[in-house]
mmCIF file of C-alpha atoms in Angstrom:
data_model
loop_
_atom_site.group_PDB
_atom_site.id
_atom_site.type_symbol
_atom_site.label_atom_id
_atom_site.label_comp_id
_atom_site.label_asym_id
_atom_site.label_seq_id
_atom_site.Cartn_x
_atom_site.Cartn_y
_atom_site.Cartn_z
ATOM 1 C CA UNK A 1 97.600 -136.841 91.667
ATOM 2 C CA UNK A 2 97.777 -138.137 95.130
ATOM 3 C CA UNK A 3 98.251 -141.819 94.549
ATOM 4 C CA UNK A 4 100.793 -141.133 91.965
ATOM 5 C CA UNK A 5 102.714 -138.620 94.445
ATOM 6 C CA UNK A 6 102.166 -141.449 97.661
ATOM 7 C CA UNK A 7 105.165 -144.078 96.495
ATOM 8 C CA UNK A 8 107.137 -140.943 96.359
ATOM 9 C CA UNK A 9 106.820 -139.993 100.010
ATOM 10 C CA UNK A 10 106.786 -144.095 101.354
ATOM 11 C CA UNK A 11 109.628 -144.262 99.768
ATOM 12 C CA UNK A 12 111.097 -141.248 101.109
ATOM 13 C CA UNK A 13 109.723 -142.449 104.535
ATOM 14 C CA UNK A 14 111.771 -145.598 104.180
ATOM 15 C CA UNK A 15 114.826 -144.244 102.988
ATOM 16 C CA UNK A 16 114.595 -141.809 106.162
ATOM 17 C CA UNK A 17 113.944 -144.737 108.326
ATOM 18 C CA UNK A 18 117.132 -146.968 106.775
ATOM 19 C CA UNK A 19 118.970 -143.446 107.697
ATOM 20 C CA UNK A 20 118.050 -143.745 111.505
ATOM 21 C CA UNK A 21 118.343 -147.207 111.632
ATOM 22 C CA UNK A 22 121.786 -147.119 111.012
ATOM 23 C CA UNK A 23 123.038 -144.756 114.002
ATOM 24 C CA UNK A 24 121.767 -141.538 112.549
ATOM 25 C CA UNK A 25 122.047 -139.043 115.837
ATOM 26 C CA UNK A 26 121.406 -135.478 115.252
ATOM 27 C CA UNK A 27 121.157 -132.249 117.616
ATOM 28 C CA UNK A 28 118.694 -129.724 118.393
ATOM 29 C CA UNK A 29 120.040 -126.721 119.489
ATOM 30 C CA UNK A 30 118.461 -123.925 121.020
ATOM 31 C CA UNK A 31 120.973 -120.498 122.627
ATOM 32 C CA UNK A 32 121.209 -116.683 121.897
ATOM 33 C CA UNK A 33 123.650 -114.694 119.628
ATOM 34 C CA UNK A 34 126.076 -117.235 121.100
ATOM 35 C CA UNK A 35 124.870 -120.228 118.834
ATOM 36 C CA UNK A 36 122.734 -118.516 116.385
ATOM 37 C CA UNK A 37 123.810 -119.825 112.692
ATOM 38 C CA UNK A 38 121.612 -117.411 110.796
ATOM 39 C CA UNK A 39 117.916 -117.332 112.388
ATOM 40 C CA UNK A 40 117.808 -114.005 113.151
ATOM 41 C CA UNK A 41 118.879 -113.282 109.339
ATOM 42 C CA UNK A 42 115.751 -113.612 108.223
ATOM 43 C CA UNK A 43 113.699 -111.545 110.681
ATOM 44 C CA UNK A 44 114.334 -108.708 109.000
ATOM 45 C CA UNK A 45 112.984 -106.383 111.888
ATOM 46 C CA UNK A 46 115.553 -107.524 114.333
ATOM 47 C CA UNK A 47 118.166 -105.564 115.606
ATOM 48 C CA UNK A 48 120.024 -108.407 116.589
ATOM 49 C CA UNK A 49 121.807 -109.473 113.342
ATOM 50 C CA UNK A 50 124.738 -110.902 111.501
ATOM 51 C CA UNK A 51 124.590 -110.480 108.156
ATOM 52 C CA UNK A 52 127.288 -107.371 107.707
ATOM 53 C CA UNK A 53 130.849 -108.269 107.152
ATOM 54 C CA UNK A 54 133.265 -108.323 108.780
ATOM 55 C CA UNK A 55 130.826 -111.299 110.573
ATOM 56 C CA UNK A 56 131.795 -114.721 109.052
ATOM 57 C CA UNK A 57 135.344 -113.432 107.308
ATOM 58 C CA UNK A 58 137.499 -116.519 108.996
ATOM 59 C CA UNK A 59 134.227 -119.158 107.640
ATOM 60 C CA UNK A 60 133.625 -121.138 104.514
ATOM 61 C CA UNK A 61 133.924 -118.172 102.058
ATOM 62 C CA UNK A 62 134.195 -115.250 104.610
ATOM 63 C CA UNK A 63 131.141 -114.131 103.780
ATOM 64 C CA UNK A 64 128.222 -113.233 106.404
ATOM 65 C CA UNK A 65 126.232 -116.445 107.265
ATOM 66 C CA UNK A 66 124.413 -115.702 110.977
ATOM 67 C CA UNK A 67 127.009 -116.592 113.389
ATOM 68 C CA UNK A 68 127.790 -113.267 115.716
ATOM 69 C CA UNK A 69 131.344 -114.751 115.158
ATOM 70 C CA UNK A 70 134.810 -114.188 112.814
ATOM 71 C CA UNK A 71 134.374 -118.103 112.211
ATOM 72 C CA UNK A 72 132.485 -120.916 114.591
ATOM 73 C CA UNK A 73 130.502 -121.203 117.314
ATOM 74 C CA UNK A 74 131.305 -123.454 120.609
ATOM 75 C CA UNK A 75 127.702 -125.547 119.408
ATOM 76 C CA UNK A 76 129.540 -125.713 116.294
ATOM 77 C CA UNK A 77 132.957 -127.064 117.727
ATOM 78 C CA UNK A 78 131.359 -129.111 119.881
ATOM 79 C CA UNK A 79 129.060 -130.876 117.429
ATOM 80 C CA UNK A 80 132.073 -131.209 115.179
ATOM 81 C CA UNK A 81 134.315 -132.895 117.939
ATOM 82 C CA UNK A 82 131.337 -135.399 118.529
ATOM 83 C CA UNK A 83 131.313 -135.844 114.630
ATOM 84 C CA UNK A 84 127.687 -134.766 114.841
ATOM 85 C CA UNK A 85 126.353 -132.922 111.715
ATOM 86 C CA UNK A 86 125.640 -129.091 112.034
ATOM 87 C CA UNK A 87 122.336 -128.159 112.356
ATOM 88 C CA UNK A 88 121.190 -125.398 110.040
ATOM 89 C CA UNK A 89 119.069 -122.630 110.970
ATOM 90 C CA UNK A 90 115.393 -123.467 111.420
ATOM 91 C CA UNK A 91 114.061 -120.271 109.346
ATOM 92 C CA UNK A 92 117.004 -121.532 106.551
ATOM 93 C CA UNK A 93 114.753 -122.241 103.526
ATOM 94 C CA UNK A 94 116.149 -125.041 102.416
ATOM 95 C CA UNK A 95 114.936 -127.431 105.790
ATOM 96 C CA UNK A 96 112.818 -129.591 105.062
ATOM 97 C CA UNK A 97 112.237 -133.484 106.927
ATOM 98 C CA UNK A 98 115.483 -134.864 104.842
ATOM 99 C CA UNK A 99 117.887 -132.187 106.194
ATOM 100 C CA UNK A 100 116.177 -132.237 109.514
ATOM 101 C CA UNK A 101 116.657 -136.393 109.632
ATOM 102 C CA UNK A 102 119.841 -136.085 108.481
ATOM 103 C CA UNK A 103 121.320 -132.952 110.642
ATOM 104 C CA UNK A 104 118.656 -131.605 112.828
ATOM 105 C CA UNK A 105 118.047 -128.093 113.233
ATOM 106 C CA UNK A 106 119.258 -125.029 115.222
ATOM 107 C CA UNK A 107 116.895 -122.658 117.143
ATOM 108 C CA UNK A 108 118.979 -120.250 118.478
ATOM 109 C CA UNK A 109 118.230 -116.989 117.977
ATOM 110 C CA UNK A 110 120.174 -113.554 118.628
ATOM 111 C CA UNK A 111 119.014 -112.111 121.676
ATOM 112 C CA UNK A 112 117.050 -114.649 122.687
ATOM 113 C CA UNK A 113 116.648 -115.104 126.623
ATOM 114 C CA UNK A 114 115.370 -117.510 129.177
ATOM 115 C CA UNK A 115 112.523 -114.877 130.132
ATOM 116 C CA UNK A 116 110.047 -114.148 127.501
ATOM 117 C CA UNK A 117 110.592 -110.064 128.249
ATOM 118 C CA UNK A 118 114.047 -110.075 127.984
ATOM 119 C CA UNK A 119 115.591 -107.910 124.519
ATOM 120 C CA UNK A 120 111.923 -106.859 123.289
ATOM 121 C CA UNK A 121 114.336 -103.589 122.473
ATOM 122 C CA UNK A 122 115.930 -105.700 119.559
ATOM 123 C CA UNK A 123 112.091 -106.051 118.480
ATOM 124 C CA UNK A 124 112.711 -109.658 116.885
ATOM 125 C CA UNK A 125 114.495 -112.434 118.726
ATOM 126 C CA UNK A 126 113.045 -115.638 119.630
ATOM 127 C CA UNK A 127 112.758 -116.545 123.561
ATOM 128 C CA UNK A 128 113.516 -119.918 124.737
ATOM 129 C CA UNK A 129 109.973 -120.998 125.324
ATOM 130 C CA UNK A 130 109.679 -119.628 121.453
ATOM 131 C CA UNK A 131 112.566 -121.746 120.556
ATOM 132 C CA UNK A 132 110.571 -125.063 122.353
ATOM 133 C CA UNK A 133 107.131 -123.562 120.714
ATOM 134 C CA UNK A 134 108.874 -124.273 117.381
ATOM 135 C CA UNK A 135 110.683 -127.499 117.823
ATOM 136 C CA UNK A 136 107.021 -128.860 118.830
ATOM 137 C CA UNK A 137 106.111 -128.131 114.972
ATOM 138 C CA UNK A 138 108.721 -129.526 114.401
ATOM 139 C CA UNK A 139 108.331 -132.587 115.800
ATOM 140 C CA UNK A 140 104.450 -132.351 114.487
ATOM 141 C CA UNK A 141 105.702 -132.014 110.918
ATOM 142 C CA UNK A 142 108.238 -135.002 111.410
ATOM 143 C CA UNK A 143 105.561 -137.225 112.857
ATOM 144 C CA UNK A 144 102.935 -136.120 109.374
ATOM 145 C CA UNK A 145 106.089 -136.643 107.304
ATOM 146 C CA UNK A 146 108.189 -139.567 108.340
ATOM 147 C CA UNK A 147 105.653 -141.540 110.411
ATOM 148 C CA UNK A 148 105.129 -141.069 114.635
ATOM 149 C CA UNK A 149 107.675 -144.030 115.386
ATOM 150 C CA UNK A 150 110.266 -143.378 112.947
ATOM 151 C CA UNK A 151 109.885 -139.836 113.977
ATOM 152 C CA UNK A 152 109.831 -140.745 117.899
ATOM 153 C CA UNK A 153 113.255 -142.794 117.382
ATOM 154 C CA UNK A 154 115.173 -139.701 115.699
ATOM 155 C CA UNK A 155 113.985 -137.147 118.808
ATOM 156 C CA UNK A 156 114.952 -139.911 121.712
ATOM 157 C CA UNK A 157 117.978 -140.546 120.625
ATOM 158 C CA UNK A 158 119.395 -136.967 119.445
ATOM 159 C CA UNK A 159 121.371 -134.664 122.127
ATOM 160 C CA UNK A 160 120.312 -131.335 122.649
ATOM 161 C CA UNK A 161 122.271 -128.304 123.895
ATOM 162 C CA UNK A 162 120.671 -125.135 125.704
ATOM 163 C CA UNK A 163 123.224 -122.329 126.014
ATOM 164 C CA UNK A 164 121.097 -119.136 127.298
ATOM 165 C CA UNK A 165 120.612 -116.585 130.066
ATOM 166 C CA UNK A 166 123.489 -113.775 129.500
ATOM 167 C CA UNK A 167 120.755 -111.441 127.569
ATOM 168 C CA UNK A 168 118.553 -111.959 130.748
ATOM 169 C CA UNK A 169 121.312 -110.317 132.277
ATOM 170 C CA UNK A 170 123.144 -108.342 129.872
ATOM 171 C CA UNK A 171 119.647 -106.895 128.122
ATOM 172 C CA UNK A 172 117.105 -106.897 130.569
ATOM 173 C CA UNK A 173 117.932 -107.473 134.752
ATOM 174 C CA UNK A 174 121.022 -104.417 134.001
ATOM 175 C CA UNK A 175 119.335 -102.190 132.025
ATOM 176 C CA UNK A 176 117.107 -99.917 133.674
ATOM 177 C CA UNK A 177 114.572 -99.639 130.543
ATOM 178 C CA UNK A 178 113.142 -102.719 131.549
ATOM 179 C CA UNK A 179 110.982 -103.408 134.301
ATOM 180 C CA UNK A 180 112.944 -106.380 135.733
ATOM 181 C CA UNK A 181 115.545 -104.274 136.789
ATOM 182 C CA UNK A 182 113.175 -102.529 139.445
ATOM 183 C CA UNK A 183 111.447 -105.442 140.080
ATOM 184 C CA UNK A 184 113.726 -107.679 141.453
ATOM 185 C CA UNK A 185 117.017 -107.297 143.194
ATOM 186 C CA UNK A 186 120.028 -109.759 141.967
ATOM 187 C CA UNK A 187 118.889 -112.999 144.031
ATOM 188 C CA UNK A 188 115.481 -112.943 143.414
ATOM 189 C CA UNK A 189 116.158 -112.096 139.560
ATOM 190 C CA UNK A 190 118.192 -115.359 139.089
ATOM 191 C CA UNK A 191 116.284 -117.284 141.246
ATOM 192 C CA UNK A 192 113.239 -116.228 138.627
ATOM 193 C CA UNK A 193 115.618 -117.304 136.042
ATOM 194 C CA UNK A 194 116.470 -120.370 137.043
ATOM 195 C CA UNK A 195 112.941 -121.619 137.887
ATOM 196 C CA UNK A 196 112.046 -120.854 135.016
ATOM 197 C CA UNK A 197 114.560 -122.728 133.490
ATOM 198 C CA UNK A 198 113.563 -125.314 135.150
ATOM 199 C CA UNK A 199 110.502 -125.118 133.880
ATOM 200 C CA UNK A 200 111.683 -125.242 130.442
ATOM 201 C CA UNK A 201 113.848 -128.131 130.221
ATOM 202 C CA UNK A 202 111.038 -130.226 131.590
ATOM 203 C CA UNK A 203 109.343 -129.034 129.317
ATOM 204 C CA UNK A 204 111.663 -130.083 127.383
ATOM 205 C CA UNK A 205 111.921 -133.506 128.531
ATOM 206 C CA UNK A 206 108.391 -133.862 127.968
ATOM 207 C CA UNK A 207 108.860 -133.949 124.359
ATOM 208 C CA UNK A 208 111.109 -136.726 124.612
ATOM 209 C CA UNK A 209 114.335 -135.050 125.078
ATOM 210 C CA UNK A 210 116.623 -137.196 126.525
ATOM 211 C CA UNK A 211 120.113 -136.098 126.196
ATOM 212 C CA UNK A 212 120.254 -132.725 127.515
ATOM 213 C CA UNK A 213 123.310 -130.173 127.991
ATOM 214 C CA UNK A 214 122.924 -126.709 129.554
ATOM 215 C CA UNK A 215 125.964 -124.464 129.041
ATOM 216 C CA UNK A 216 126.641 -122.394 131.760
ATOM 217 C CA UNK A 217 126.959 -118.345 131.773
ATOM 218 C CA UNK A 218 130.651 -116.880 131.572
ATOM 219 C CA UNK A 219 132.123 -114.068 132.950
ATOM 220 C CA UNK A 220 129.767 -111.331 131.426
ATOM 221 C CA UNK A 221 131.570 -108.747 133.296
ATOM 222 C CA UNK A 222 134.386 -108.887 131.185
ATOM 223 C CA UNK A 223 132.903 -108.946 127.991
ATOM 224 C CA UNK A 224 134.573 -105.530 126.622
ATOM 225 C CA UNK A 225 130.851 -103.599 126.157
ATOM 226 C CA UNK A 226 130.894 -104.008 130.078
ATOM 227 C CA UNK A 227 134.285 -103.565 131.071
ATOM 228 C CA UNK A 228 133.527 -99.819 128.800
ATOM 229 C CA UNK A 229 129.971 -99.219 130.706
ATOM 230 C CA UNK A 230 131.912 -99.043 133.863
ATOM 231 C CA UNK A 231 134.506 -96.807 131.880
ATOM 232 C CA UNK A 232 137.944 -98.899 132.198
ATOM 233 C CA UNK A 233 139.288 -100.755 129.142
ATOM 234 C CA UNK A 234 140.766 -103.203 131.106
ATOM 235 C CA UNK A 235 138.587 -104.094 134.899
ATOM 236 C CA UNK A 236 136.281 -106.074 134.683
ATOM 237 C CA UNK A 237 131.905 -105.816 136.521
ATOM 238 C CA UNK A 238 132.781 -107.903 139.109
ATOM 239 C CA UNK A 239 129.110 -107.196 140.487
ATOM 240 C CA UNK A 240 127.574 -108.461 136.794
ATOM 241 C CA UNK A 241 130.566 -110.835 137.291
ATOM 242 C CA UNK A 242 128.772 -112.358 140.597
ATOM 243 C CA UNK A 243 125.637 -112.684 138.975
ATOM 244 C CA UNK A 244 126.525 -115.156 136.527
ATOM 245 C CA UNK A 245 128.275 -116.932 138.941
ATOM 246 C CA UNK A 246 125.076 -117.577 140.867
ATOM 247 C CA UNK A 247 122.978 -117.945 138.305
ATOM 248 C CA UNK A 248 125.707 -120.971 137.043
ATOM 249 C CA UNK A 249 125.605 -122.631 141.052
ATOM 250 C CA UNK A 250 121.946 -122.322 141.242
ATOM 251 C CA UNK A 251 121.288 -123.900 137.071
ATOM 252 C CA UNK A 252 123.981 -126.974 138.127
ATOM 253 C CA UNK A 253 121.716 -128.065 140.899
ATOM 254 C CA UNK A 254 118.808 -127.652 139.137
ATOM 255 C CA UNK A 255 119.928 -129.656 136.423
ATOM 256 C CA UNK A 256 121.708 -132.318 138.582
ATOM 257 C CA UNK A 257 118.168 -132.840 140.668
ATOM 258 C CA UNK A 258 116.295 -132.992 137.065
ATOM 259 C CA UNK A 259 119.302 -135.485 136.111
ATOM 260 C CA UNK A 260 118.098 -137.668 139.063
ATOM 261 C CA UNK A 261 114.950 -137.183 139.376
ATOM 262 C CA UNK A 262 113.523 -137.632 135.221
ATOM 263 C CA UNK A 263 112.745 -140.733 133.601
ATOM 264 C CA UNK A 264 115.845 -141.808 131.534
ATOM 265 C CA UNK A 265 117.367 -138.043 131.678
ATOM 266 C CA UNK A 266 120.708 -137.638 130.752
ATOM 267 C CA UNK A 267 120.995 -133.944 131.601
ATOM 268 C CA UNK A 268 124.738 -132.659 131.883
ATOM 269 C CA UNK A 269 125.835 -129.025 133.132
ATOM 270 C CA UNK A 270 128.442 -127.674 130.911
ATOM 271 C CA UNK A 271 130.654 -125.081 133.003
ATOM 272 C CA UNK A 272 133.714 -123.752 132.087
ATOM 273 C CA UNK A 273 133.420 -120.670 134.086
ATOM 274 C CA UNK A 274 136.968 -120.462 135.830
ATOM 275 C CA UNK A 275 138.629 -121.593 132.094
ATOM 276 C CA UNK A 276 137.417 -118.715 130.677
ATOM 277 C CA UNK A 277 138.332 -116.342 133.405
ATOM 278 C CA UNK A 278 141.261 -117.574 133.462
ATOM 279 C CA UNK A 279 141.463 -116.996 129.543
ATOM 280 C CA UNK A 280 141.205 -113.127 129.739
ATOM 281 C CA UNK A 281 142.763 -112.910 133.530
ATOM 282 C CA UNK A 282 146.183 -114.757 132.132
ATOM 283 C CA UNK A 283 145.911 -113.921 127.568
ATOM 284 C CA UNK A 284 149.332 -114.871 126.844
ATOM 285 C CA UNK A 285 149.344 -118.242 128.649
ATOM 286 C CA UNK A 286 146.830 -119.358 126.231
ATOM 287 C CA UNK A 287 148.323 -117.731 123.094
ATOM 288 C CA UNK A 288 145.932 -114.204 122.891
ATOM 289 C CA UNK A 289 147.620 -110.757 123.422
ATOM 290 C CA UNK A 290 144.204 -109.188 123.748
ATOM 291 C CA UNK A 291 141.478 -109.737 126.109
ATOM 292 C CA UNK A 292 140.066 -106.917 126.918
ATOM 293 C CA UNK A 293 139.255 -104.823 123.584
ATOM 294 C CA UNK A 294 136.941 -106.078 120.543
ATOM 295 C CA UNK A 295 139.011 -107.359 117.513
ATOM 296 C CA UNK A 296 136.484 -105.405 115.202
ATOM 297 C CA UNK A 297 136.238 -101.599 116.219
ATOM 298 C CA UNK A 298 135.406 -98.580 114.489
ATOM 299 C CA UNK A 299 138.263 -96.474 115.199
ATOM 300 C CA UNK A 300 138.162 -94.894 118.410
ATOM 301 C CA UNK A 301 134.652 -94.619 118.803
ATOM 302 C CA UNK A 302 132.710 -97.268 120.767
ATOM 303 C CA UNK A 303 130.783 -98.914 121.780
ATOM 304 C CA UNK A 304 130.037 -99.865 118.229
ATOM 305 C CA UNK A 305 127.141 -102.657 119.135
ATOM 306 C CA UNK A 306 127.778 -104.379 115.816
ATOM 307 C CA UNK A 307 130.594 -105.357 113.611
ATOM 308 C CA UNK A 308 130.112 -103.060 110.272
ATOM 309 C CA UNK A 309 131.848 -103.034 106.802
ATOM 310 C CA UNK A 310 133.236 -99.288 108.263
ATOM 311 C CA UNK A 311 135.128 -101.382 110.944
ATOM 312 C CA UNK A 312 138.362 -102.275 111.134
ATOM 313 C CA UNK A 313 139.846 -105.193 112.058
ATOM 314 C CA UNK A 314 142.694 -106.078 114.469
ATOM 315 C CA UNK A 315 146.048 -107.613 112.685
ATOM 316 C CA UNK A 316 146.007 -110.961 114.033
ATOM 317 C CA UNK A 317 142.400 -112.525 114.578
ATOM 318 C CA UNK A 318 143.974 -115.341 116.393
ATOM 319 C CA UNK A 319 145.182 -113.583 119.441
ATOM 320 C CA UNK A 320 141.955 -111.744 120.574
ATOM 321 C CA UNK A 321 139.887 -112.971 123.183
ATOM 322 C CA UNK A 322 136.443 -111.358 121.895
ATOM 323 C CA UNK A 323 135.829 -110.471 118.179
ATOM 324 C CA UNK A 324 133.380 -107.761 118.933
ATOM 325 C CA UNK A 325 131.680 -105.787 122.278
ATOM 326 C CA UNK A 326 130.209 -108.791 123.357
ATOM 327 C CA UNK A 327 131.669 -112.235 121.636
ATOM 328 C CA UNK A 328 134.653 -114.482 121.503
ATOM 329 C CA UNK A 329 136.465 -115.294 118.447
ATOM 330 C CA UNK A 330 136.528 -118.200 116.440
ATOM 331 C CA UNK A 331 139.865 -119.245 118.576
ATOM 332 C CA UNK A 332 138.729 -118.634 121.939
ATOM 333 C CA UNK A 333 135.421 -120.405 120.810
ATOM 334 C CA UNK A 334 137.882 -123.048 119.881
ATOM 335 C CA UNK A 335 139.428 -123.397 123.628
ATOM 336 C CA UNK A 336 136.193 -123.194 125.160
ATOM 337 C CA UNK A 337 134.681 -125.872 123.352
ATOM 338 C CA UNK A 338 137.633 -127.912 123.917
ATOM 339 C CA UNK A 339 137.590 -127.460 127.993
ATOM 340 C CA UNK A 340 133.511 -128.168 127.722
ATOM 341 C CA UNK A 341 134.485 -131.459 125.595
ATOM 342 C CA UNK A 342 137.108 -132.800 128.561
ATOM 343 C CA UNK A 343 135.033 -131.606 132.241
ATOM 344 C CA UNK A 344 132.047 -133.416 130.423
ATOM 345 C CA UNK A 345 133.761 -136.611 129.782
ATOM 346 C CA UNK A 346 133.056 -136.620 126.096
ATOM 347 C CA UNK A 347 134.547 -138.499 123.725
ATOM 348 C CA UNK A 348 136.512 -136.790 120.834
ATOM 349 C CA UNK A 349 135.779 -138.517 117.831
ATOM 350 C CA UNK A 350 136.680 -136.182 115.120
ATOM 351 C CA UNK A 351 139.747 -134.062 115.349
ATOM 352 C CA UNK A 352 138.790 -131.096 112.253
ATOM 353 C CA UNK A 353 139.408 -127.774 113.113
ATOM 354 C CA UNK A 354 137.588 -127.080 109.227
ATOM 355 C CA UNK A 355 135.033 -124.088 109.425
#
C-alpha cells in the first residue's frame, strides 16, 4: 500500500511546488472576534461565538459562517484589495496542505488576547501565543507534506497580519474579575502588553515570518457596550479611550525598532486610529446616521452581548457604525480597510466589493 499511495503524494508535492513557483503568496492571519472567520465555531464550549443569525445575513448566503460581522471583516477587505485569497479557518475541516498552499489559513479566534489570561471567562478562545503554537504545526505538517524547501518558500514569502489587544483591555485590564485589573495600573498594564507583544512577533519572525502587519487598537471607548457601562448612549470612555491610544504609540515603536533591527523584516504598523474616531465623532460625513447604538438589538433591553435570532435589526445596515455591542459593520469594515490600504502605501490590485 505505501509504494502504490507514494506517486500520489510526489505528485501532489510537485503540483504544490509548480503552484508556488508561479507567484503563489498567501496570508496567515492571526486577531480576536475582529478577524475570526469561524474558529471559535467549532469550540463548542466557547462563549465567544458566531454561529446565530442575524451574524453573516449581508455574506455569501446570509447564513452564520464565524465572522462577529453582518458581512466581512477588515482581514477580509484587505486581503481582497491585495487580491490575496481568504484564508479559511484553521479548525475548518476541510484544510488540508492543498487549501493551505493555495490560501493559507486564519488563526484568529474570538476573544483571543495578547496575554494568555485574558477572556478565560469565555472558557474557549485561543491566545495569541496559542494562535503561533498552532501555526508551528502547521508549518511541521507542511514541511512532512510538501517537502522543508518547498514548504520554507510558501512561509517566507506570505504576509501575515496580527490584529489583537482590545480583549486585553475590554475583557481582562477593565474588568475587575480578573486579577490584572488590581495588579497593574493603566501604564504598567500596556507596557506588559506591549512587551509581550514584542515578544511574540519575534517569535514570530523566528519562524520565518517576514512580512508582518500589526493593526492597531481603535477607539474602544466608543464601542456602544462601553459608551452603555458608563450609562450614556451617546459619550464615549475617554479613560478606556486613552488606553488604546497608548497602547497604539507604544506597539508603533516597537514594531518600527523590530522593522530595523530584524533580519529582512518587513514589519508595518497599521493605524487608523483618528479615521475611525473621526467615523463615529462626524457619522453623516461618511454616509452612517448611527454611531453610537448596535444595528442588532433586542428591543430595549441591553446590553445583549450577542446578536440572537430574537434580535431585531436596524432598517438600513449600511448606515450603522457598529453591527452589535462591540463590532463594526460590514460598511464601516469597508472604510477602515480602505484608510489601512492608503496610510500603508499598498497597492490596490483588485477593486471587488463581493462578500
Amino acid at each position: 500500500m505505501g509504494c502504490e499511495r507514494k506517486p500520489l503524494g510526489i505528485a501532489l508535492a510537485l503540483a504544490l511546488l509548480l503552484g508556488l513557483a508561479h507567484g503563489d503568496v498567501v496570508q496567515f492571519i492571526f486577531g480576536d472576534s475582529l478577524s475570526d472567520v469561524g474558529n471559535n465555531n467549532y469550540l463548542t464550549k466557547s462563549l465567544a461565538r458566531a454561529a446565530l443569525p442575524w451574524y453573516g445575513i449581508d455574506f455569501g448566503s446570509g447564513m452564520p459562517n464565524g465572522r462577529f460581522c453582518n458581512g466581512r471583516t477588515v482581514a477580509d477587505i484587505i486581503g481582497d484589495k491585495m487580491g490575496l485569497p481568504r484564508p479559511p479557518a484553521f479548525l475548518d475541516p476541510s484544510v488540508d496542505e492543498t487549501v493551505i498552499a493555495k490560501s493559507g489559513l486564519n488563526y484568529a479566534s474570538g476573544g483571543g488576547g495578547i496575554l494568555n489570561e485574558t477572556s478565560s471567562l469565555f472558557i474557549q478562545r485561543f491566545s495569541l501565543y496559542k494562535q503561533i503554537e498552532l501555526f508551528q504545526g502547521t508549518q511541521a505538517f507542511m514541511r512532512e507534506k510538501i517537502g522543508r524547501a518547498a514548504a520554507d518558500k510558501l512561509f517566507g514569502e506570505a504576509y501575515y497580519v496580527v490584529a489583537m489587544g482590545a480583549n486585553d483591555f475590554i475583557n481582562n485590564y477593565l474588568l475587575p474579575v480578573y486579577s490584572d485589573s488590581w495588579t497593574y495600573n493603566g501604564e504598567t498594564f500596556v507596557k506588559y502588553m506591549v512587551t509581550t507583544l514584542e515578544a511574540q512577533l519575534r517569535l514570530l519572525h523566528g519562524l520565518g515570518a517576514r512580512r508582518v502587519t500589526f493593526f492597531g487598537l481603535g477607539p474602544m471607548g466608543c464601542i456602544p457596550l462601553q459608551r452603555l457601562l458608563q450609562r450614556s448612549s451617546t459619550a464615549c470612555q475617554e479613560s478606556t479611550n486613552k488606553l488604546a491610544l497608548s497602547f497604539n504609540k507604544q506597539a508603533g515603536a516597537v514594531i518600527k525598532q523590530l522593522a530595523a533591527s530584524l533580519p529582512n523584516a518587513t514589519f508595518q504598523f497599521g493605524d487608523v486610529y483618528d479615521y475611525f474616531q473621526d467615523i463615529i465623532d462626524r457619522p453623516y460625513v461618511h454616509g452612517f446616521n448611527n454611531s453610537h447604538a448596535p444595528c442588532c438589538t433586542l428591543g430595549k433591553v441591553r446590553p445583549t452581548l450577542t446578536c440572537t435570532p430574537l434580535s431585531t435589526l436596524c432598517k438600513d445596515r449600511s448606515k450603522y457604525v457598529f453591527w452589535d455591542e462591540y463590532h463594526p459593520t460590514d460598511r464601516a469594515n469597508e472604510l477602515i480597510a480602505l484608510e489601512t490600504l492608503k496610510r500603508l502605501n499598498i497597492t490596490v490590485v483588485a477593486n471587488t466589493t463581493s462578500t
